[in-house]
């Protein structure tokens, strides 16, 4: 068995025009071998915290963020250029067919696999070098407020309550790219200048708390009800799309969450 494995390894090395040692080094290396690029992120944030009076507080922040790819490594392009003449000329010894265009396991040829998982995403990275990355949602906003009802009433129960809420908003973000070709043609390239966007989203939270004392004023107690994503019924939000614009990957957005908490000061 060992001799058969050695003979097989030598045969593979001969076809790939690499040494057995190099093939072993490239097979599931730890840590993985990878080409690199830098992702540079820049932005601005404005934050405001205001106590309008002793009962009412407001906080808000707005951010603008841009990310871009820089210094995309040329090592991968050099490796592809070096290896492509080998990949495309290897022949199956059983029928003399080109390995590059023959299906062995699964549903793709070597060429189709290379196009889907190497050429297309790498082309997007190279063509985006120095440009803003549309996957990063450029603008976001958060605002929150709370108000103690003691500022507007002397009712012994209502004055112990505090109410408030928050608003969160995020800009649109890219979930893929349209193809250079249009259906029904076969799409082989993506257009980095034509992103597929997921729309902007906003979320609303609300809360109400009640402060009191128990056991002859010896223990302070706070009861609080929170609603996160008020009005949300639950949905699937697309996070990836095919080149024709139809979504293929989703994340689950939970319906509104109702949370009740009780805390005690002993």
Backbone as a ProteinNet text record, in pm:
[ID]
protein_1_A
[PRIMARY]
XXXXXXXXXXXXXXXXXXXXXXXXXXXXXXXXXXXXXXXXXXXXXXXXXXXXXXXXXXXXXXXXXXXXXXXXXXXXXXXXXXXXXXXXXXXXXXXXXXXXXXXXXXXXXXXXXXXXXXXXXXXXXXXXXXXXXXXXXXXXXXXXXXXXXXXXXXXXXXXXXXXXXXXXXXXXXXXXXXXXXXXXXXXXXXXXXXXXXXXXXXXXXXXXXXXXXXXXXXXXXXXXXXXXXXXXXXXXXXXXXXXXXXXXXXXXXXXXXXXXXXXXXX
[TERTIARY]
84.2	0	86.9	193.1	281.1	347.3	386	447.9	348.9	222.1	121.2	99.7	96.5	78.1	196.8	316.8	435.5	432.4	392.3	383.6	277.3	164.6	58.2	106.4	177.5	229.6	327.9	412.8	508.3	435.7	329.7	253.1	184	124.9	60.4	162.7	279.2	383.6	429.9	441.2	484.2	381.4	251.5	147.4	141.2	157	146	274.3	382.2	512.4	561	539.1	586.8	652	736.6	797.9	698.4	722.9	635.9	636.6	752	761.5	675.3	674.6	593.7	445	407.1	266	223.4	309.4	277.9	262.9	349.2	342.9	216.6	165.1	46.3	-84.1	-76.1	-195.6	-232.8	-342.4	-393.5	-284.5	-215.9	-109.6	-165.9	-89.2	-125.3	-7.6	-23.7	-143.8	-163	-284.5	-310.9	-221.8	-192.4	-116.3	-214.3	-183.8	-277.7	-204.1	-254.5	-208.8	-285.9	-231.5	-290.6	-320.6	-407.6	-429.3	-471.1	-459.2	-495.3	-635.4	-711.7	-841.9	-829.2	-837.8	-821	-957.8	-987.2	-1117.2	-1097.7	-1175	-1170.5	-1312.6	-1328.7	-1463.5	-1468.2	-1588.9	-1612.9	-1733.3	-1730.6	-1842.2	-1872.8	-1998.9	-2045	-2135	-2106.6	-2185.5	-2230.7	-2357.1	-2414.6	-2487.1	-2459.3	-2529.2	-2579.5	-2711	-2769.6	-2864.5	-2851	-2949.2	-3035.5	-3152.2	-3236.2	-3287.3	-3312.7	-3339.8	-3309.6	-3339	-3300.9	-3386	-3491.5	-3577	-3556.2	-3500.8	-3499.4	-3356.9	-3317.5	-3184.5	-3199.3	-3109.5	-3107.5	-2963.7	-2944.8	-2812.9	-2828.3	-2733.5	-2739.5	-2598.6	-2582.3	-2453.8	-2478.4	-2395.7	-2401.8	-2260.8	-2248.8	-2117	-2116.8	-2002	-1976.5	-1848.1	-1858	-1744.2	-1722.3	-1598.1	-1560.6	-1442.5	-1451	-1341.8	-1299.8	-1172.1	-1122.9	-1009	-992.8	-883.6	-759.4	-647.4	-519.5	-414.2	-310.8	-194.2	-234.5	-319.2	-357.8	-234.6	-209.3	-87.8	-87.2	30.1	46.6	91.9	118.3	170.2	71.9	-57.1	-157.3	-163.7	-160	-162.6	-41.1	75.5	196.8	186.7	128.1	112.3	15.4	-95.5	-191.8	-127.9	-53.9	11.4	111.3	178	276.9	210.9	98.2	36.5	-67.4	-124.4	-230	-187.9	-67.8	-28.8	-25.1	-3.2	-1.9	-144.1	-229	-366	-441.6	-419.7	-500.1	-446.7	-333.8	-277.4	-264.5	-297.7	-293.4	-401.3	-363.6	-459.2	-483.3	-608	-644.4	-580.8	-503.2	-431.9	-524.1	-650.2	-741.7	-811.3	-837.8	-909.3	-850.1	-737.1	-665.8	-745	-851.8	-929.1	-854.5	-876.8	-814	-878.2	-795.4	-845.2	-920.5	-875.5	-930.2	-1077.9	-1123	-1261.2	-1341.8	-1293	-1362.2	-1419.8	-1541.3	-1604.6	-1565.6	-1513.1	-1476.2	-1572.5	-1573.2	-1666.1	-1743.8	-1868.5	-1949.7	-2009	-2029.1	-2097.1	-2017.8	-1891.5	-1813	-1682.1	-1636.7	-1502.9	-1402.4	-1274	-1171.9	-1181.2	-1210.1	-1223.1	-1339.9	-1453.9	-1570.4	-1546.1	-1480.3	-1448.8	-1354.5	-1254.9	-1159.1	-1230	-1318.7	-1390.3	-1475.6	-1546.8	-1640.5	-1570.5	-1462.6	-1405.1	-1270.5	-1210.5	-1081.4	-1087.5	-1114.2	-1104.7	-1202.1	-1329.9	-1430.8	-1409.4	-1397	-1375.3	-1242.9	-1139	-1009.2	-1015.9	-1090.1	-1105.7	-1176.5	-1276.6	-1347.6	-1251.9	-1168.2	-1074.3	-975.5	-923	-824	-885.8	-1006.9	-1068.1	-1120.6	-1134.7	-1180.6	-1064.4	-942.9	-828.6	-835	-827.5	-832.5	-972.4	-1074.9	-1212.5	-1282.2	-1388.3	-1466.5	-1534	-1535.8	-1598.2	-1746.6	-1833.9	-1977.2	-2042.8	-1976	-2035.5	-2045.9	-1958.8	-1962.7	-2071.9	-2166.2	-2276.1	-2219.1	-2229.7	-2156.4	-2204.3	-2333.9	-2387.4	-2470.1	-2457.7	-2541.3	-2580.3	-2692.8	-2739.8	-2800.7	-2776.4	-2837.9	-2882.2	-3004	-3052.9	-3135	-3124.6	-3200.7	-3241.4	-3347.9	-3395.5	-3464.6	-3464.6	-3539.1	-3596.7	-3715.2	-3781.6	-3845.3	-3816.8	-3878	-4011.1	-4118.1	-4250.4	-4270.1	-4178.4	-4185.9	-4176	-4127.2	-4117.3	-4249.9	-4353.6	-4482.3	-4599.9	-4576.3	-4688.4	-4642.6	-4737.6	-4711.9	-4782.8	-4845.8	-4910.7	-4808.4	-4841.5	-4743	-4695.5	-4775.4	-4734.4	-4663.7	-4723.2	-4664.3	-4527.5	-4507.1	-4381.2	-4263.6	-4293.1	-4185.5	-4143.6	-4210	-4183.8	-4086.8	-4010.7	-3925.9	-3957.1	-3974.8	-4004.6	-3900.1	-3884.6	-3786.6	-3785.9	-3693.9	-3682.1	-3555.4	-3536.2	-3417.4	-3452	-3379.5	-3393.3	-3255.9	-3248.5	-3124	-3149	-3057.4	-3072.1	-2938.1	-2942	-2820.3	-2844.1	-2742.7	-2748.3	-2754.8	-2781.5	-2780.7	-2640.4	-2633	-2504.2	-2505.6	-2393.1	-2385.2	-2387.3	-2459.1	-2464.9	-2417.2	-2361.2	-2310.3	-2290.1	-2263.9	-2241.7	-2316.8	-2370.7	-2434.6	-2329	-2370.7	-2279.4	-2258	-2141.6	-2116.2	-2210.9	-2228	-2325.6	-2464.7	-2567	-2703.9	-2771.1	-2857.1	-2933.2	-3017.9	-3036.9	-3006.9	-2864.3	-2776.4	-2637.3	-2572.6	-2467.2	-2392.8	-2308.8	-2325.5	-2253	-2119.4	-2011.6	-1876.9	-1796	-1843.6	-1770	-1866.4	-1818	-1897.7	-1849.7	-1941.1	-1911.1	-1889.4	-1764.8	-1738.8	-1794.3	-1835.7	-1892.6	-2045	-2103.3	-2250	-2292.4	-2282.8	-2317.4	-2467.4	-2500.4	-2638.8	-2658	-2751.5	-2765.2	-2882.9	-2860	-2969.5	-3010.8	-3138.2	-3188.4	-3145.1	-3165	-3137.9	-3242.9	-3209.2	-3299.4	-3302.1	-3416.4	-3423.9	-3490.4	-3455.9	-3505.9	-3545.3	-3654.8	-3706.4	-3713.2	-3663.7	-3672.1	-3752.2	-3810.8	-3885	-3871.1	-3884.5	-3877.9	-3960.9	-3997.1	-4061.5	-4013.7	-3976.6	-3929.5	-4006.6	-4013.4	-4086.8	-3998.7	-3974.9	-3887.3	-3970.7	-3946.3	-4019.7	-3932.8	-3982.2	-3911.7	-4003.5	-3944.6	-4020	-3973	-4054.1	-4018.9	-3977.7	-4076.1	-4056.7	-3939.6	-3932.9	-3830	-3687.4	-3673.6	-3537.9	-3474.8	-3556.3	-3504.4	-3559.2	-3466.6	-3507.9	-3531.1	-3634.3	-3666.1	-3696.1	-3646.5	-3673.8	-3727.2	-3841.1	-3902	-3899.6	-3849.2	-3827.6	-3879.8	-3954.1	-4003.2	-3937.4	-3875.7	-3808.4	-3872.4	-3880.8	-3921.4	-3811.4	-3750.2	-3645.2	-3701.6	-3673.1	-3724.8	-3878.2	-3928.5	-4073.2	-4136.5	-4243.8	-4314.5	-4257.2	-4146.8	-4085.7	-4159.5	-4200.9	-4274.1	-4184.6	-4056.7	-3966.4	-3960.5	-3841.2	-3825.1	-3687.8	-3667.2	-3536.7	-3474.6	-3353.4	-3284.9	-3172.7	-3172	-3068.6	-2930	-2831.1	-2692.4	-2601.8	-2656.7	-2580.4	-2673.3	-2621.3	-2708	-2634.8	-2712.8	-2660.9	-2634.7	-2555.2	-2523.8	-2644.3	-2759.5	-2879.6	-2959.6	-2911.6	-2977.6	-3065.8	-3094.1	-3180	-3100.2	-3155.3	-3082.7	-3060.7	-2947.4	-2921.5	-2887.2	-2856.4	-2822.9	-2896.4	-2946.1	-3026.1	-2981.8	-3010.2	-2998.8	-3138.3	-3159.3	-3291	-3299.7	-3397.4	-3426.3	-3540	-3511.9	-3612.5	-3725.1	-3843.9	-3952.4	-3920.7	-4004.3	-3983.8	-3965.7	-3871	-3843	-3894.6	-3967.3	-4021.8	-3948.5	-3885.3	-3799.7	-3844.3	-3865.6	-3900.7	-3792.5	-3741.5	-3637	-3676.6	-3627.7	-3647.3	-3513.2	-3477.9	-3352	-3380.2	-3297.4	-3319.6	-3189.9	-3200.7	-3086.8	-3098.6	-3010	-3015.1	-2922.9
-121.5	0	125.4	123.2	238.7	266.4	156.8	174	232	186.4	240.7	389.6	428	568.7	652.5	598.1	669.6	686.4	576.4	583.9	683.9	684.8	779.6	922.2	944.4	1077.8	1124.8	1035.4	1071.2	1103.3	1024.8	1050.2	1185.6	1219.4	1349.7	1461.7	1444.8	1546.6	1566.7	1457.5	1468.3	1544.4	1513.7	1582.8	1730.9	1760.2	1898.2	1977.4	1907.3	1970.9	2042.3	1973.6	2020	1903.1	1933.7	1827	1773.7	1650.3	1590.2	1674.7	1727.8	1809.9	1936.2	2000	2120.9	2087.3	1975.2	1934.5	1906.4	1839.4	1813	1943.3	2040.3	2168.5	2246.5	2227.6	2300.9	2232.1	2107.3	2030.8	2057.1	2131.4	2163.3	2217.2	2323.9	2378.6	2441	2433.9	2496.1	2582.5	2715.4	2792.8	2798.3	2832.8	2838	2939	2911.3	3003.3	3099	3227.5	3324.7	3448.1	3507.3	3638.6	3742.9	3859.3	3958.8	4090.1	4165.8	4304.1	4379.5	4509.1	4592.1	4648.2	4651.9	4718.4	4841.5	4956.6	5082.6	5144.2	5173.1	5229.2	5368.6	5462.5	5599.3	5649.8	5741.5	5793	5901.8	5948.3	6052.2	6012.8	6055.9	6029.7	6155.3	6185.7	6297.2	6238.8	6270.9	6220.8	6336.4	6334	6440.8	6378.1	6427.6	6386.8	6512.6	6521.8	6644.2	6609.5	6679	6675.8	6802	6786.2	6903.2	6962.9	6879.2	6921.2	6800.3	6809.9	6699.9	6574.3	6586.2	6470.3	6409.5	6485.8	6445.8	6443	6328.9	6315.4	6266.8	6314.2	6276.2	6246	6136.8	6102	6064.6	6105.4	6074	6066.2	5981.5	5973	5942.9	6000.9	5977.6	5946.8	5845.2	5806.3	5799.5	5829.5	5813.6	5732	5617.2	5525.7	5485.2	5487.2	5438.7	5343.9	5230.1	5132.9	5108.6	5082.8	5055.4	4954.2	4883.6	4786.7	4857	4828.6	4883.8	4773.1	4793.6	4704.5	4557.9	4537.3	4400.7	4325.2	4211.3	4135.9	4089.8	4099	4050.4	3905.2	3847.1	3710.6	3611.8	3628.4	3536.2	3543.4	3665.1	3680.4	3614.3	3628.1	3565.3	3413.3	3360.3	3214.7	3161.1	3233.1	3191.1	3190.7	3297.8	3305.4	3191.6	3153.4	3045.3	2909.4	2888.7	2757	2734.3	2839.5	2823.7	2736.3	2753.7	2666	2518	2488.7	2349.3	2298.3	2376.3	2333.6	2304.5	2386.6	2376.2	2273.2	2211.3	2113.8	1973.4	1955	1820.3	1734.6	1612.8	1521.5	1399.7	1355	1232.1	1114.1	1033.7	923.7	811.9	814.5	706.1	733.6	861.8	890.6	1008	1060.8	1170.9	1302.1	1309.8	1434.1	1534	1662.5	1765.5	1766.9	1759.8	1765.5	1895.2	2004.6	2137.8	2146.7	2069.2	2081.3	1952.9	1863.5	1736.9	1734.6	1684.1	1672	1537.1	1540.1	1416.6	1389.6	1476.8	1462	1592.5	1582.8	1702.2	1739.7	1869.6	1914.3	2018.2	2040.1	2143.3	2088.1	2146	2118	2200.9	2171.2	2252.8	2397.4	2419.9	2554.8	2628.2	2562.3	2625.6	2656.4	2564.8	2587.3	2705.6	2713.1	2824.3	2958.1	2959.5	3083	3130.3	3034.9	3072.1	3112.8	3041.4	3060.4	3131.6	3153.3	3221.8	3345.3	3323.7	3433.3	3545.8	3511.6	3615.5	3697.4	3634	3716.9	3792.3	3730.4	3798.8	3919.6	3907	4019.7	4135.9	4104.4	4209.8	4283.4	4207	4269.6	4357.5	4308	4386.9	4514.4	4503.4	4620.1	4718.9	4675.6	4766.8	4834.3	4800.9	4858.6	5010.4	5073.5	5218.5	5276.5	5192.7	5240.9	5209.9	5283.9	5257.8	5122.2	5047.5	4915.8	4932.7	4895.9	4923.8	4833.5	4720.5	4633.8	4704.5	4800.5	4875.6	4981	4975.8	5073.4	5209.6	5303.6	5429.7	5515.3	5524	5612.2	5531.7	5565.9	5508.1	5618.4	5596.4	5693.8	5619.1	5668.5	5615.4	5731.6	5721.2	5822.4	5757.5	5809.8	5754.7	5867.6	5844	5943.1	5873.7	5937.9	5888.4	6007.8	5986.4	6094.5	6040.4	6108	6072.4	6147.1	6071	6133.7	6225.8	6221.1	6315.8	6459.8	6479.1	6614.2	6671.2	6587.9	6639.2	6600.7	6522.1	6480.7	6463.4	6482.3	6457.8	6331.7	6259.5	6133.9	6040.4	5983.3	5906.3	5781.4	5731	5613.8	5653.4	5747.3	5786.1	5852.2	5927.6	5998.2	5903.1	5777.6	5679.3	5613.5	5650.4	5586.8	5669.1	5596.9	5656.9	5586.9	5663.1	5604.7	5655.6	5580.7	5622.8	5529.9	5557	5474.9	5507.5	5435.9	5455.6	5430	5495.9	5477.3	5446.1	5338.9	5301.6	5293.9	5350.4	5350.6	5318.6	5237.9	5205	5223.7	5270.1	5297.1	5166.9	5176.8	5058.1	4998.1	4868.9	4800.4	4697.9	4679.6	4586.8	4442.1	4357.7	4214.3	4130.1	4196	4124.4	4221.9	4166.9	4249.6	4190.6	4278.9	4233.4	4181.4	4089.2	4035.3	4131.6	4119.1	4196.5	4150.5	4019	3964.4	3965.4	3963.5	3962.4	3831.8	3781.4	3660.9	3685.8	3584.1	3441.5	3399.6	3495.8	3461.1	3406.1	3326.1	3274	3385.9	3409.7	3517.1	3462.9	3517.6	3471.4	3577.6	3703.3	3811.4	3899.6	3955	4047.8	4190	4283.5	4424.6	4494	4525.7	4587.1	4728.2	4787	4922.2	4920.5	4799.7	4787.6	4695	4742.9	4657.9	4629.8	4519.3	4487	4528.9	4618.1	4674.6	4614.1	4592.3	4572.4	4710.3	4734.2	4866.7	4906.9	5033.3	5082.3	5027.1	5027.8	4973.5	5066.5	5069	5139	5047.7	5068.5	4985.5	5077.2	5041.8	5123.4	5039.1	5092.4	5028.2	5119.2	5059.5	5137.3	5070	5150.9	5093	5176.4	5114.5	5183	5116.2	5196.9	5140.7	5203	5127.2	5172.9	5147	5254	5247.1	5255.2	5164.5	5166.1	5104.8	5114.4	5053.3	4951.8	4841.8	4732.1	4706.7	4628.3	4585.9	4704.1	4792.5	4908.7	4995.3	5015.7	5102	5050.7	4922	4868.5	4818.4	4788.6	4733.9	4816.2	4864.1	4935.2	4836.2	4857.9	4766.7	4847.3	4796.8	4857.9	4750.9	4776.3	4685.3	4754	4682.9	4746.5	4656.4	4715	4643.9	4705.1	4621.4	4666	4599.2	4672.9	4617.5	4650	4547.1	4567	4540	4629.8	4622	4626.7	4731.7	4750.7	4748.9	4669.9	4661.7	4562.5	4499.7	4400.4	4268.1	4213.7	4087.3	3967	3990.6	3881.3	3866.4	3845.8	3836.1	3778.3	3754.3	3715	3835.4	3869.7	3983.3	3931.2	3965.6	3913.7	3967.9	3880	3919.4	3875.9	3809.3	3768.7	3754.9	3782	3779.1	3721.2	3658.3	3610.4	3730.1	3709.5	3820.2	3878	3809	3866.2	3950.4	3960.1	4042.8	3967.3	3839.6	3763.1	3715.4	3728.8	3689.6	3538.6	3498.7	3355.7	3322.2	3421.8	3398.8	3501	3455.1	3542.3	3528.8	3631.3	3621	3638.2	3573.6	3577.8	3701.5	3784.9	3898.9	3857.2	3849.6	3804.6	3906.4	3860.6	3954.7	4033.7	4130.7	4215.5	4131	4171.3	4100.2	4182.7	4115.5	4179.5	4124.2	4210.4	4168	4238.6	4162.7	4219.4	4183.8	4282.3	4257.7	4322	4262.4	4316.9	4317.2	4429.3	4437.4	4493.4	4453.2	4490.1	4540.9	4646.8	4703.3	4658.8	4569.2	4513.4	4592
0	0	0	81.3	89.3	-46.3	-115.8	-246.7	-346.9	-339.4	-429.3	-404.8	-275.3	-242.2	-289.4	-276.7	-323.7	-475.7	-545.3	-691.2	-735.3	-663.3	-694.5	-672.4	-561.8	-532	-637.4	-685.9	-790.3	-921.2	-950.4	-1072	-1067.6	-953	-936.9	-951.5	-887.7	-894.9	-1039.1	-1112.8	-1252.4	-1335.3	-1314.7	-1389	-1351.9	-1223.5	-1176.9	-1196.2	-1231.6	-1252.5	-1126.5	-1014.1	-884.5	-813	-717.2	-639.3	-537.3	-493.4	-392.2	-265.3	-227.9	-106.7	-118	-234.9	-253.2	-246.2	-308	-303.2	-160.1	-82.3	58.2	135.4	105.8	176.6	142.4	18.8	-23.6	16.1	59.7	95.4	240.7	260.9	395.8	488.2	447.3	532.1	659.5	767.3	895.1	939.1	948.3	912.9	762	716.5	572.8	501.6	375.7	292.2	225.6	230	173.6	125	18.4	-24.2	57.5	71.7	161	88.8	148.4	109.8	234.8	230.8	345.5	326.3	434.6	435.2	524.9	464.8	537.4	559.4	683.8	719.2	778.3	730.1	779.9	799.6	891.4	911.8	1017.3	1039.7	1139.5	1224.7	1348	1438.9	1518.9	1527.2	1610.2	1719	1842.9	1955	2042.2	2078.3	2160.6	2278.4	2398.2	2520	2589.5	2608	2662.1	2776.1	2887.3	2995.1	2980.1	2917.4	2892.4	3022.7	3118.2	3256.1	3343.9	3472	3560.5	3538.1	3458.3	3432.2	3292.2	3199.9	3059.3	3005.4	2952.3	2891	2746.6	2662.8	2521.3	2480.5	2405.8	2352.7	2205.8	2124.5	1981.7	1925.8	1823.8	1755.2	1608.1	1523.4	1379.6	1331.4	1246.2	1197.3	1045.1	990.3	847	835.1	770.9	761.2	616.6	573.4	440.8	454.3	387.8	387.5	242.9	222.6	86.9	93.9	-16.8	-29.8	-82.5	-19.8	-63.6	-64	-144.4	-146.9	-169.7	-270.9	-305	-353.6	-291.5	-321.8	-467.3	-530.4	-668.2	-671.6	-553.8	-548.8	-610.4	-581.3	-634.1	-786.1	-841.5	-986.7	-1050.2	-986.7	-1039.3	-1034.9	-926.1	-913.2	-1018.7	-1040.8	-1142	-1280.1	-1311.6	-1442.4	-1461.9	-1354.5	-1361.7	-1378.5	-1309.8	-1306.4	-1416.8	-1472.3	-1570.9	-1690.5	-1745.8	-1857.5	-1818.9	-1691.9	-1646.2	-1628.9	-1556.9	-1531.2	-1660.5	-1760.5	-1883	-1981.4	-1952.6	-2048.3	-1989.9	-1861.5	-1803.3	-1868.7	-1908	-1970.8	-1881.6	-1880.6	-1810.3	-1883.6	-1810.7	-1873.5	-1922.1	-1876	-1915.6	-2048.5	-2078.6	-2203	-2279.9	-2231.4	-2297.6	-2297.3	-2217	-2207.4	-2118.9	-2144.4	-2061.5	-1922.5	-1819	-1680.3	-1655.2	-1714.6	-1690.2	-1724.1	-1821.3	-1868.5	-1848.2	-1762.3	-1737.9	-1596.6	-1582.6	-1451.8	-1390.2	-1268.3	-1197.5	-1083	-984.4	-871.3	-857.9	-819.1	-807.9	-942.1	-963.2	-1083.8	-1162	-1123.9	-1189.7	-1244	-1352.7	-1403	-1322.9	-1342	-1277.3	-1321.1	-1448.2	-1500.3	-1435.7	-1422.4	-1361.8	-1214.8	-1144.1	-1003.7	-988.2	-1074.8	-1070.9	-1096.6	-1195.1	-1227.6	-1111.5	-1046.3	-939.6	-811.1	-774.9	-641.3	-640	-756.5	-759.6	-849.5	-978.4	-1074.2	-1043.6	-1021.4	-1003	-875.7	-756.2	-636.2	-637.6	-697.4	-702.4	-794.9	-906.5	-997.6	-929.5	-847.8	-774.5	-680.7	-608.2	-514.3	-588.5	-700.2	-774.6	-831.3	-886.5	-948.2	-845.5	-721.5	-616.5	-544.4	-579.8	-508.6	-515.5	-399.3	-390.2	-389.4	-411.7	-412.6	-280.8	-252.4	-131.7	-142.4	-32.1	-28.2	2.4	-92.7	-71.7	31.8	70.3	172.5	307.1	330.5	456.4	447.1	538.3	537.7	578	485.8	498	613.3	633	737.1	837.7	963.1	1068.7	1166.9	1234	1332.8	1450.6	1570.4	1691.5	1779	1829.3	1921.1	2031.4	2151.5	2263.6	2357.5	2429.9	2524.8	2641.3	2756.3	2872.4	2948.6	3006.8	3078.5	3205	3317.9	3446.1	3457.6	3476.2	3479.3	3598.4	3692.1	3804.5	3755.5	3633.9	3579.3	3534.2	3522.8	3474.4	3563	3668.3	3752.9	3897.1	3987.2	4128.4	4175.3	4085.8	4122.1	4184.1	4298.7	4372.7	4300	4208.3	4130.8	4001	3928.5	3800	3816.7	3923.4	3940.4	3962.4	3990.5	4008.4	3876.7	3768.4	3639	3553.6	3473.9	3371.5	3239.3	3133.8	3001.9	2902.9	2796.6	2697.2	2577.3	2489.3	2369.7	2293.5	2183.6	2101.5	1955.6	1869	1725	1668.4	1588.2	1521.3	1371.2	1292.8	1147.4	1083.4	976.2	901.9	753.3	684.6	542	462.2	334.1	247	242	211.4	203.5	92.1	25	-88.2	-39.8	-112.5	-80.7	-199	-299.9	-416.5	-531	-649.6	-768.4	-887	-970.3	-1093.1	-1190	-1275.7	-1374.7	-1490	-1552.4	-1674.1	-1784	-1795.7	-1888.9	-1824.2	-1906	-1857.6	-1898	-1808.3	-1841.3	-1965.9	-2050.9	-2028	-2062.6	-2093.5	-2120.8	-1994.8	-2009.7	-1895.4	-1834.9	-1705.6	-1637.3	-1589.1	-1642.6	-1606.4	-1534.3	-1534	-1468.6	-1391.5	-1282.3	-1203.3	-1227.7	-1218.1	-1241.3	-1106.8	-1070	-938.3	-925.7	-1036.6	-1033	-1027.1	-1014.5	-1013.8	-899.3	-774.9	-659.8	-653.2	-589.1	-554.3	-408.8	-383.1	-249.3	-173	-44.2	49.3	98.3	114.3	149.2	290.4	321.1	456.5	552.9	681.5	783.5	904.6	970.8	1099.1	1201.7	1328.5	1437.7	1552.9	1621.3	1730.7	1857.2	1967	2098.3	2192.2	2294.9	2393.9	2530.3	2636.9	2771.2	2867.7	2977	3088.8	3216.7	3315.5	3442.7	3558.6	3665.2	3784.6	3905.8	3983	4100.8	4227.2	4322.5	4448.9	4557.6	4681.8	4794.8	4861.7	4909.1	4968.2	5110.3	5184.8	5318.8	5407.6	5426.9	5514.3	5469.8	5338.3	5278.4	5295.5	5328.4	5346.7	5217.3	5118.4	4992.4	4875.7	4793	4673.2	4559.2	4481	4370.8	4244.6	4131.7	4001.4	3907.4	3850.7	3753.6	3616.9	3519.1	3388.9	3277.6	3184.6	3066.4	2942.8	2862.5	2740.4	2619	2511.6	2382.1	2282.6	2225.8	2127	1987.8	1894.1	1757.2	1756.5	1814.7	1824.7	1685.8	1671.7	1544.9	1446.4	1481	1390.9	1401.2	1286.8	1284.3	1257.9	1230.1	1193.7	1042.7	989.4	844.9	812.8	685.3	634.6	564.2	602.7	541.2	452	322.9	233.2	268.4	265.3	289.4	174.7	74.6	-42.1	-160.4	-281.6	-399.6	-519.5	-607.2	-735	-826.7	-933.3	-1024.8	-1097.7	-1095.2	-1157.5	-1058.8	-934.6	-834.3	-738.1	-763	-672.6	-551.2	-430.3	-308.7	-301.7	-243.1	-222.3	-77.1	4.4	144.7	229.7	344.4	429.7	575.3	653.7	799	858	970.1	1034.6	1123.9	1097.6	1184.1	1276.4	1404.4	1500.5	1514.3	1548.1	1577.3	1704.1	1732.2	1849.6	1975.9	2058.3	2183.1	2301.2	2388.4	2508.4	2629.5	2704.5	2815.1	2942.9	3047.3	3176.7	3278	3350.7	3450.6	3582.6	3688.2	3823.5	3894.5	3953.7	4029.2	4166.9	4261.6	4401.4	4462.6	4541.1	4615.3	4759.5	4798.3	4935.4	5027.2
[MASK]
++++++++++++++++++++++++++++++++++++++++++++++++++++++++++++++++++++++++++++++++++++++++++++++++++++++++++++++++++++++++++++++++++++++++++++++++++++++++++++++++++++++++++++++++++++++++++++++++++++++++++++++++++++++++++++++++++++++++++++++++++++++++++++++++++++++++++

